Amino acid sequence: MNDQDYMRLALELAERGRGRTSPNPMVGAVVVKDGRIIGQGWHEKCGQPHAERNALASCTEDPRGGDMYVTLEPCCHHGRQPPCTDAILEAGIRRVAAGSGDPNPLVAGKGVRILREHGVEVVEGVLRDECDKLNEVFFHYIRTKRPFVVMKYAMTMDGKIAACTGASKWVTGEEARAHVQEQRNACAAIMAGVGTVLADDPLLTCRLPGGRNPVRVICDTHLRTPPTARVVADAREAPTILATCSTDAEKRAVCENAGCRVLVLDEKDGHVDLAQLMERLGQEQIDSVLLEGGGTLNWAALESGIVQRVQAYIAPKLFGGRDAKTPVEGQGVPAPAQAFRLKNTAVTQLGEDFLMESEVEYVHRDH
């Protein structure tokens, strides 16, 4: 095995922490000595030991003189855990291969420098693209202090998210719907509009066995969410935040007494200021949001410049219907040249359905 092979194993290990490490990154580490893997570990949960310490603790023999492969530059500061650079030096590791550099200003090259100053050979950028991709959420959050937003919807091949009657269960098949549950488990929060709550009364929880429920964020400009809505009724079990522009103390008290949190924000273009909402969520260490809104909220999110990725689950069906709902509504762009551009598209087949994932490219816009 070579450096790339060991780093691929470290990436596989890092993935095991998905949905548990937020707002920390996912990290995997492998310890190799004399061509043999003697230790491996990953960051299992925020607040628990980092991947490097877990890998060293699992070693089947003395790691002194061995190599360590880690997907992210080792930390060198005291946070919830002590510096990993200390553990690496104490263990006598002679060589460290790192995938991504850490953009956190508290690290940002300092971890590598400390190791080199103490005589450790450091190789940087091993499978960097794959390692960077693994932690795109963390990198975005560290650099912007705002959550990474994924706009998700399921539609037919003629672009409908519901039939002409409004019926939408189910557009896609079981495999696609199971994949959505994995996304809910991975994201720190899930966001929808009050229109979706009033029309569908969704629960917006993770149905995976042993899964983690995201914080539910409801964009509700005039605080119209009824106390009987499921996102309110079980707010003490699965947290719910109502983002509103309403200052009605009575309405707010009803929601708060049910266990919801109410964030009163500025109004922009007739709805909650979404950029301000992202700032507030970022302050609460919510690093990622799965946007499961209707066409109105989706358009507002794009217009606000808060969306980083689009996930479109496409079913090989045709609903038709002149007035049937589509994923992105609102005013729309006046000309094709002003479209929101998507890039780096990947296509995955899920049963009979297809998932198209793209990054949003804000070209010639103010965002």
Coordinates of C-alpha atoms in Angstrom, one line a residue:
M1 CA 0.0 0.0 0.0
N2 CA 1.1 3.6 -0.7
D3 CA 0.3 7.0 0.8
Q4 CA -2.9 7.2 -1.3
D5 CA -4.1 3.8 -0.2
Y6 CA -3.6 4.6 3.5
M7 CA -5.3 8.0 3.1
R8 CA -8.3 6.3 1.4
L9 CA -8.7 4.2 4.5
A10 CA -8.5 7.3 6.6
L11 CA -11.3 8.8 4.5
E12 CA -13.5 5.8 5.0
L13 CA -12.9 6.0 8.8
A14 CA -13.7 9.7 8.8
E15 CA -17.1 9.0 7.1
R16 CA -18.1 7.0 10.2
G17 CA -18.4 10.3 12.1
R18 CA -20.9 11.9 9.7
G19 CA -23.8 13.5 11.5
R20 CA -22.0 13.3 14.9
T21 CA -19.0 15.7 14.8
S22 CA -20.8 19.0 14.0
P23 CA -19.6 21.7 14.2
N24 CA -16.2 19.9 14.2
P25 CA -14.8 18.4 11.0
M26 CA -14.9 14.7 10.1
V27 CA -11.4 13.3 10.5
G28 CA -9.9 9.8 10.1
A29 CA -6.4 8.6 11.0
V30 CA -4.3 5.5 10.3
V31 CA -1.0 4.6 12.0
V32 CA 1.5 2.5 10.0
K33 CA 4.7 0.9 11.1
D34 CA 7.0 -1.3 9.0
G35 CA 4.3 -1.5 6.3
R36 CA 1.7 -2.7 8.7
I37 CA -1.4 -0.9 9.9
I38 CA -1.1 -0.9 13.7
G39 CA -3.8 1.7 14.7
Q40 CA -6.8 3.5 13.3
G41 CA -9.4 5.9 14.5
W42 CA -11.8 8.7 13.7
H43 CA -13.4 11.6 15.4
E44 CA -16.6 10.0 16.6
K45 CA -18.5 12.8 18.2
C46 CA -18.0 16.5 19.0
G47 CA -16.4 16.8 22.4
Q48 CA -14.8 13.4 22.3
P49 CA -11.1 12.6 21.4
H50 CA -9.9 13.5 17.9
A51 CA -9.0 11.0 15.3
E52 CA -5.3 11.1 15.9
R53 CA -5.7 10.3 19.6
N54 CA -8.2 7.5 18.9
A55 CA -5.8 6.0 16.3
L56 CA -2.8 6.1 18.7
A57 CA -4.9 4.7 21.6
S58 CA -5.9 1.7 19.3
C59 CA -2.3 0.8 18.4
T60 CA -1.4 -2.8 18.7
E61 CA 2.3 -2.0 19.3
D62 CA 4.5 0.9 20.1
P63 CA 3.9 3.5 17.3
R64 CA 7.3 5.1 17.9
G65 CA 9.0 5.5 14.5
G66 CA 5.8 4.9 12.6
D67 CA 3.8 7.0 10.1
M68 CA 0.4 8.6 10.6
Y69 CA -2.0 9.3 7.8
V70 CA -4.7 11.9 8.7
T71 CA -7.3 13.5 6.5
L72 CA -6.9 17.0 8.1
E73 CA -4.0 18.9 9.5
P74 CA -3.5 18.0 13.2
C75 CA -4.8 20.6 15.6
C76 CA -2.3 22.5 17.8
H77 CA -4.6 24.4 20.1
H78 CA -6.6 23.7 23.2
G79 CA -10.3 23.5 22.5
R80 CA -12.7 20.8 23.8
Q81 CA -9.7 18.5 23.4
P82 CA -6.0 19.0 23.9
P83 CA -3.7 19.5 20.8
C84 CA -3.2 16.5 18.6
T85 CA 0.3 17.7 17.7
D86 CA 1.2 17.0 21.4
A87 CA -0.1 13.4 21.1
I88 CA 1.8 12.8 17.9
L89 CA 5.1 14.1 19.3
E90 CA 4.7 12.1 22.6
A91 CA 4.0 8.9 20.6
G92 CA 7.2 9.4 18.6
I93 CA 5.6 9.4 15.2
R94 CA 8.4 10.1 12.6
R95 CA 6.3 11.0 9.6
V96 CA 2.8 12.5 9.1
A97 CA 0.9 12.6 5.8
A98 CA -2.0 15.1 5.9
G99 CA -4.8 15.5 3.4
S100 CA -6.4 18.9 3.9
G101 CA -5.0 22.0 5.5
D102 CA -7.1 23.3 8.4
P103 CA -8.6 26.7 7.6
N104 CA -9.3 27.4 11.2
P105 CA -7.2 30.4 12.1
L106 CA -6.2 28.7 15.3
V107 CA -4.5 26.0 13.2
A108 CA -4.0 27.1 9.6
G109 CA -0.5 25.7 9.0
K110 CA 0.6 26.0 12.6
G111 CA 0.0 22.3 13.2
V112 CA 2.3 21.3 10.3
R113 CA 4.9 23.9 11.4
I114 CA 5.0 22.6 15.0
L115 CA 5.5 19.0 13.8
R116 CA 8.3 20.0 11.5
E117 CA 10.0 22.1 14.1
H118 CA 10.2 19.0 16.3
G119 CA 11.8 16.9 13.5
V120 CA 8.7 15.1 12.2
E121 CA 8.6 14.7 8.4
V122 CA 5.3 16.1 7.1
V123 CA 3.8 15.4 3.6
E124 CA 0.9 17.7 2.7
G125 CA -1.9 17.4 0.2
V126 CA -2.3 13.6 0.0
L127 CA -5.7 13.1 -1.8
R128 CA -6.4 16.7 -1.0
D129 CA -9.4 17.0 -3.3
E130 CA -11.1 14.1 -1.7
C131 CA -10.2 15.3 1.8
D132 CA -11.5 18.8 1.0
K133 CA -14.7 17.4 -0.3
L134 CA -15.3 15.4 2.9
N135 CA -15.3 18.6 4.9
E136 CA -16.8 21.2 2.6
V137 CA -19.4 22.0 5.3
F138 CA -16.8 22.6 7.9
F139 CA -14.6 24.7 5.6
H140 CA -17.5 26.9 4.6
Y141 CA -18.6 27.3 8.2
I142 CA -15.1 28.2 9.5
R143 CA -14.6 30.7 6.7
T144 CA -18.0 32.4 6.7
K145 CA -19.4 31.7 10.2
R146 CA -22.6 30.7 8.4
P147 CA -24.1 27.3 7.7
F148 CA -23.6 25.4 4.5
V149 CA -27.1 25.2 2.9
V150 CA -28.3 22.4 0.7
M151 CA -31.5 23.0 -1.2
K152 CA -33.2 19.6 -1.7
Y153 CA -36.3 18.7 -3.6
A154 CA -37.9 15.8 -5.4
M155 CA -39.6 16.3 -8.8
T156 CA -40.8 14.5 -11.8
M157 CA -39.1 14.7 -15.2
D158 CA -41.5 17.5 -16.2
G159 CA -40.4 19.5 -13.2
K160 CA -43.4 19.0 -10.8
I161 CA -43.0 18.5 -7.0
A162 CA -46.7 17.7 -6.6
A163 CA -49.8 16.8 -8.7
C164 CA -52.3 19.4 -9.8
T165 CA -54.3 18.6 -6.6
G166 CA -51.3 19.3 -4.4
A167 CA -50.8 15.6 -3.6
S168 CA -47.0 14.9 -3.3
K169 CA -46.7 11.5 -1.6
W170 CA -44.7 10.0 -3.2
V171 CA -42.8 11.6 -6.0
T172 CA -39.8 9.3 -5.7
G173 CA -39.3 5.7 -4.6
E174 CA -38.0 4.1 -1.4
E175 CA -34.3 4.3 -2.2
A176 CA -34.4 8.0 -2.9
R177 CA -36.4 8.6 0.2
A178 CA -34.0 6.6 2.3
H179 CA -31.2 8.7 0.9
V180 CA -33.0 11.9 2.1
Q181 CA -33.1 10.4 5.6
E182 CA -29.3 10.1 5.5
Q183 CA -29.0 13.7 4.5
R184 CA -31.2 14.7 7.5
N185 CA -29.0 12.7 9.8
A186 CA -25.9 14.5 8.4
C187 CA -27.2 18.1 8.6
A188 CA -27.4 20.1 11.8
A189 CA -30.7 21.7 10.8
I190 CA -33.6 21.3 8.4
M191 CA -35.5 24.3 7.2
A192 CA -38.9 24.7 5.7
G193 CA -41.5 27.4 5.2
V194 CA -44.8 27.9 7.0
G195 CA -46.6 27.1 3.8
T196 CA -45.2 23.6 3.9
V197 CA -46.2 23.2 7.5
L198 CA -49.8 24.4 6.8
A199 CA -50.1 22.2 3.7
D200 CA -48.4 19.0 4.8
D201 CA -47.9 19.1 8.6
P202 CA -44.5 17.4 8.2
L203 CA -42.5 16.1 11.2
L204 CA -39.1 16.9 9.6
T205 CA -37.2 14.3 11.7
C206 CA -34.7 11.6 10.9
R207 CA -36.2 8.2 10.5
L208 CA -33.0 6.3 10.4
P209 CA -32.6 3.8 13.3
G210 CA -30.2 5.5 15.7
G211 CA -30.3 8.6 13.6
R212 CA -30.0 12.2 15.0
N213 CA -32.8 14.6 14.5
P214 CA -31.7 18.0 13.0
V215 CA -32.9 21.2 14.6
R216 CA -36.1 22.2 12.7
V217 CA -36.1 25.8 11.5
I218 CA -39.5 27.1 10.2
C219 CA -39.5 30.4 8.2
D220 CA -42.8 31.9 9.4
T221 CA -42.9 35.7 8.6
H222 CA -46.2 36.3 10.4
L223 CA -46.0 33.5 12.9
R224 CA -48.9 31.4 11.4
T225 CA -47.6 28.0 12.6
P226 CA -50.5 26.5 14.6
P227 CA -49.9 25.0 18.0
T228 CA -51.3 21.7 16.7
A229 CA -48.6 21.4 14.0
R230 CA -46.3 18.4 14.6
V231 CA -43.2 20.5 14.6
V232 CA -44.6 22.4 17.6
A233 CA -46.3 19.5 19.3
D234 CA -43.1 17.6 19.9
A235 CA -40.7 20.5 20.1
R236 CA -39.5 19.3 23.5
E237 CA -38.3 16.1 21.9
A238 CA -36.9 17.5 18.6
P239 CA -35.9 21.1 18.8
T240 CA -37.9 23.7 16.7
I241 CA -36.9 27.2 15.9
L242 CA -39.6 29.6 14.4
A243 CA -37.9 32.4 12.5
T244 CA -40.4 35.3 12.2
C245 CA -40.8 39.0 11.7
S246 CA -43.9 39.1 14.0
T247 CA -43.6 40.9 17.3
D248 CA -46.9 39.7 18.6
A249 CA -46.1 38.8 22.2
E250 CA -49.2 36.6 22.6
K251 CA -48.4 34.4 19.5
R252 CA -44.8 34.2 20.6
A253 CA -45.8 33.0 24.1
V254 CA -48.0 30.2 22.7
C255 CA -45.1 28.9 20.7
E256 CA -42.5 29.2 23.5
N257 CA -44.8 27.6 26.0
A258 CA -45.0 24.6 23.6
G259 CA -41.2 24.3 23.7
C260 CA -40.3 26.2 20.5
R261 CA -37.7 28.9 20.3
V262 CA -38.8 32.1 18.4
L263 CA -36.2 34.2 16.6
V264 CA -37.5 37.7 15.7
L265 CA -35.7 38.9 12.6
D266 CA -35.8 41.8 10.2
E267 CA -38.1 41.6 7.2
K268 CA -36.6 41.7 3.7
D269 CA -38.7 41.5 0.4
G270 CA -41.8 40.5 2.4
H271 CA -40.2 37.6 4.2
V272 CA -37.7 36.8 7.0
D273 CA -34.2 38.2 6.2
L274 CA -32.6 34.8 5.3
A275 CA -29.0 36.1 5.4
Q276 CA -29.6 37.4 8.9
L277 CA -31.2 34.1 9.9
M278 CA -28.0 32.3 8.6
E279 CA -25.9 34.6 10.8
R280 CA -27.9 33.7 13.8
L281 CA -27.8 30.0 13.2
G282 CA -24.1 30.2 12.6
Q283 CA -23.7 31.9 16.0
E284 CA -25.4 28.9 17.5
Q285 CA -22.9 26.5 15.9
I286 CA -25.4 25.2 13.4
D287 CA -22.9 24.5 10.5
S288 CA -25.3 23.0 7.9
V289 CA -28.9 23.3 6.8
L290 CA -31.0 21.0 4.6
L291 CA -33.5 23.3 2.9
E292 CA -36.7 21.3 2.3
G293 CA -38.9 24.3 1.4
G294 CA -41.5 24.8 -1.3
G295 CA -41.0 26.9 -4.4
T296 CA -41.5 30.3 -2.7
L297 CA -38.9 29.7 0.0
N298 CA -36.4 28.1 -2.5
W299 CA -36.6 31.2 -4.7
A300 CA -36.1 33.5 -1.7
A301 CA -33.1 31.4 -0.6
L302 CA -31.4 31.6 -4.0
E303 CA -32.2 35.4 -4.2
S304 CA -30.6 35.8 -0.7
G305 CA -27.5 34.0 -1.8
I306 CA -27.5 31.5 1.0
V307 CA -27.6 28.2 -1.0
Q308 CA -24.3 26.4 -1.6
R309 CA -25.6 23.1 -3.1
V310 CA -28.7 21.8 -4.9
Q311 CA -29.9 18.2 -4.6
A312 CA -32.6 17.3 -7.1
Y313 CA -34.2 13.9 -6.8
I314 CA -35.7 13.2 -10.2
A315 CA -38.4 10.6 -10.8
P316 CA -39.1 9.1 -14.2
K317 CA -42.7 10.3 -14.1
L318 CA -44.7 13.0 -15.7
F319 CA -47.4 14.8 -13.7
G320 CA -48.4 17.6 -16.0
G321 CA -50.7 20.4 -14.8
R322 CA -50.4 24.0 -15.7
D323 CA -50.6 25.1 -12.1
A324 CA -48.9 22.1 -10.5
K325 CA -46.2 23.2 -8.1
T326 CA -42.5 23.4 -9.2
P327 CA -39.4 23.4 -7.1
V328 CA -38.4 27.1 -7.5
E329 CA -41.1 29.7 -8.0
G330 CA -41.1 33.3 -7.0
Q331 CA -40.6 36.0 -9.6
G332 CA -38.0 34.1 -11.6
V333 CA -35.2 35.5 -13.7
P334 CA -36.2 37.8 -16.6
A335 CA -33.8 36.2 -19.1
P336 CA -31.9 32.9 -19.6
A337 CA -28.6 34.8 -19.3
Q338 CA -29.5 35.7 -15.7
A339 CA -30.1 32.2 -14.5
F340 CA -28.6 30.9 -11.3
R341 CA -25.7 28.8 -12.7
L342 CA -24.9 25.3 -11.3
K343 CA -21.5 23.6 -11.6
N344 CA -19.7 20.4 -10.8
T345 CA -22.8 18.3 -11.3
A346 CA -22.8 14.7 -10.2
V347 CA -25.5 12.1 -11.0
T348 CA -26.3 9.1 -8.9
Q349 CA -29.0 6.5 -9.6
L350 CA -31.2 5.5 -6.7
G351 CA -33.5 2.7 -7.7
E352 CA -35.6 4.1 -10.6
D353 CA -34.8 7.7 -9.6
F354 CA -31.8 9.9 -10.1
L355 CA -30.1 12.3 -7.8
M356 CA -28.5 15.3 -9.4
E357 CA -26.2 17.3 -7.1
S358 CA -24.6 20.7 -8.1
E359 CA -22.8 23.6 -6.5
V360 CA -24.4 27.0 -6.9
E361 CA -22.3 29.5 -8.7
Y362 CA -23.3 33.1 -8.0
V363 CA -21.9 34.8 -11.1
H364 CA -22.4 38.6 -11.6
R365 CA -24.6 38.8 -8.5
D366 CA -24.1 40.8 -5.3
H367 CA -23.9 37.7 -3.1

